[in-house]
Coordinates of C-alpha atoms in Angstrom, one line a residue:
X1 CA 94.4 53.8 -31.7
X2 CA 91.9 57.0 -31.0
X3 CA 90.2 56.4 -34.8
X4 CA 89.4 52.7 -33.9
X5 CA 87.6 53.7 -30.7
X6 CA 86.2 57.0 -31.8
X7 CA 86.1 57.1 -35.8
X8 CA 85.1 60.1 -36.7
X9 CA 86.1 62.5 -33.8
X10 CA 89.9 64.0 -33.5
X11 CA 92.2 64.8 -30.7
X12 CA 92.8 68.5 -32.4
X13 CA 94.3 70.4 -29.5
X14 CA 97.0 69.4 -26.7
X15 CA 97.7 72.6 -24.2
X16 CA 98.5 73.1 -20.7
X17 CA 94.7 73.2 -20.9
X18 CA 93.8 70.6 -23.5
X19 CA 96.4 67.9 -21.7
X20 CA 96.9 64.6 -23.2
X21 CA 97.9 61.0 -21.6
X22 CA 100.1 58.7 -23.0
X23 CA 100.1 54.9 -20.8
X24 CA 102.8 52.6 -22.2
X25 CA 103.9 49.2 -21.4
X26 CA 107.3 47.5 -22.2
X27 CA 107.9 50.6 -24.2
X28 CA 104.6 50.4 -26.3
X29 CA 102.0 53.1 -26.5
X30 CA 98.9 50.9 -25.0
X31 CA 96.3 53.7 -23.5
X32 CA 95.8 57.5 -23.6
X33 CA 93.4 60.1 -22.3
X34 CA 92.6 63.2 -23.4
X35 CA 91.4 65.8 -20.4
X36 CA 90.0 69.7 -20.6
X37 CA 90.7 71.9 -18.2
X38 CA 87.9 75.0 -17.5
X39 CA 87.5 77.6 -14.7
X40 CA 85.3 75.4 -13.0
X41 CA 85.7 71.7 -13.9
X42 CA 88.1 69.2 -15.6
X43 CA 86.5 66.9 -18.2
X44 CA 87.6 63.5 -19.4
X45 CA 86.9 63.8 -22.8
X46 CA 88.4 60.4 -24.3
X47 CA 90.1 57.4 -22.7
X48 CA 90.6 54.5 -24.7
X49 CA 92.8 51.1 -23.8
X50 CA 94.2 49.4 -27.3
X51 CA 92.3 46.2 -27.0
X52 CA 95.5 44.1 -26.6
X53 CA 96.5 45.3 -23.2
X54 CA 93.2 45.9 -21.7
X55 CA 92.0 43.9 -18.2
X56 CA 95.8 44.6 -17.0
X57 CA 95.4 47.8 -15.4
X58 CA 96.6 50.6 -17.5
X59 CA 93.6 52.4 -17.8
X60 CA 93.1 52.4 -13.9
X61 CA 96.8 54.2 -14.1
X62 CA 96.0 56.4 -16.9
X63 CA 93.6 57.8 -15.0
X64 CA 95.2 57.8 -11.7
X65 CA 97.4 60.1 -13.7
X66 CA 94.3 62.3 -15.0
X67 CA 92.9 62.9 -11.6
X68 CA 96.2 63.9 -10.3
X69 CA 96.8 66.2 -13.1
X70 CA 93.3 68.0 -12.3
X71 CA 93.2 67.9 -8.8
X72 CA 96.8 69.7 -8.7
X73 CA 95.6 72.2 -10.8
X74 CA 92.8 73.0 -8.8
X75 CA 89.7 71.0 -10.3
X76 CA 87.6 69.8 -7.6
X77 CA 85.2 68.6 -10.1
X78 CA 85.9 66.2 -13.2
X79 CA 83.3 65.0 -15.6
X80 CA 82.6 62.8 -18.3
X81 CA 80.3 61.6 -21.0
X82 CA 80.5 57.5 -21.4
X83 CA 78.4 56.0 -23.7
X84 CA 75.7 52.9 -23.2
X85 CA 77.8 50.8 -25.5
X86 CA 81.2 51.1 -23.1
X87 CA 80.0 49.0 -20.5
X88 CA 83.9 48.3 -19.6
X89 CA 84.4 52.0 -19.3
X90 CA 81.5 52.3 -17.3
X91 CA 82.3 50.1 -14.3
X92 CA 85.8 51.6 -14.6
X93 CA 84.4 54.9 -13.9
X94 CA 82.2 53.4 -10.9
X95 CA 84.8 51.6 -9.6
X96 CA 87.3 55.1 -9.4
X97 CA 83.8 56.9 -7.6
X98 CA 82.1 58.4 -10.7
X99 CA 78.8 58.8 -10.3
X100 CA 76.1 58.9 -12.7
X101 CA 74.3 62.2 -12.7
X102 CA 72.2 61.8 -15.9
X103 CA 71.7 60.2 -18.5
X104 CA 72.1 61.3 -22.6
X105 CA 70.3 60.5 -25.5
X106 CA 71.6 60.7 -29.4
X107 CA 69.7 60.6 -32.2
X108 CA 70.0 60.5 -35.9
X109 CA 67.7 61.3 -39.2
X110 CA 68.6 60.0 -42.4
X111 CA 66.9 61.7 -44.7
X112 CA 66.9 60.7 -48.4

């Protein structure tokens, strides 16, 4: 599931500090979340919703479950990087209270 929504990029490390999220529904695997814990923050660092069960609430849960997860371990503070593309993702995050605090651009060079 992770490849499809993020090819390229690799869940490498799961620790107390690196958690990660599992959502399933009638016993499938249909969502997960990947968090990072620091001294003064937790992060979101992927959530992704397999396209099949998405608009029923899991990722809502899923990260109901994150934000318990940090705010028990003392994390007054998460934050995340969403890109432009994941405009589903982004009115997720507006709808739980994110707020945008700035904004990111990536470029790339191809050069022959």
């Amino acid at each position: 599931m992770h490849q499809r929504m993020f090819s390229g990029n690799k869940i490498n490390i799961v620790r107390k500090n690196h958690p990660l999220f599992l959502g399933y529904l009638n016993e499938q695997l249909c969502a997960y979340a990947s968090a990072q814990l620091s001294q003064k923050e937790g992060r979101l660092l992927y959530l992704g919703v397999d396209e099949e069960y998405r608009q029923q609430g899991s990722a809502t849960a899923l990260m109901e479950q994150v934000w318990n997860f940090l705010h028990d371990s003392c994390q007054d503070k998460i934050t995340l990087v969403q890109s432009d593309k994941a405009q589903a993702a982004g009115k997720l995050y507006k709808k739980l209270g994110f707020k945008t605090i700035r904004r990111l651009l990536s470029a790339q060079l191809i050069v022959n």
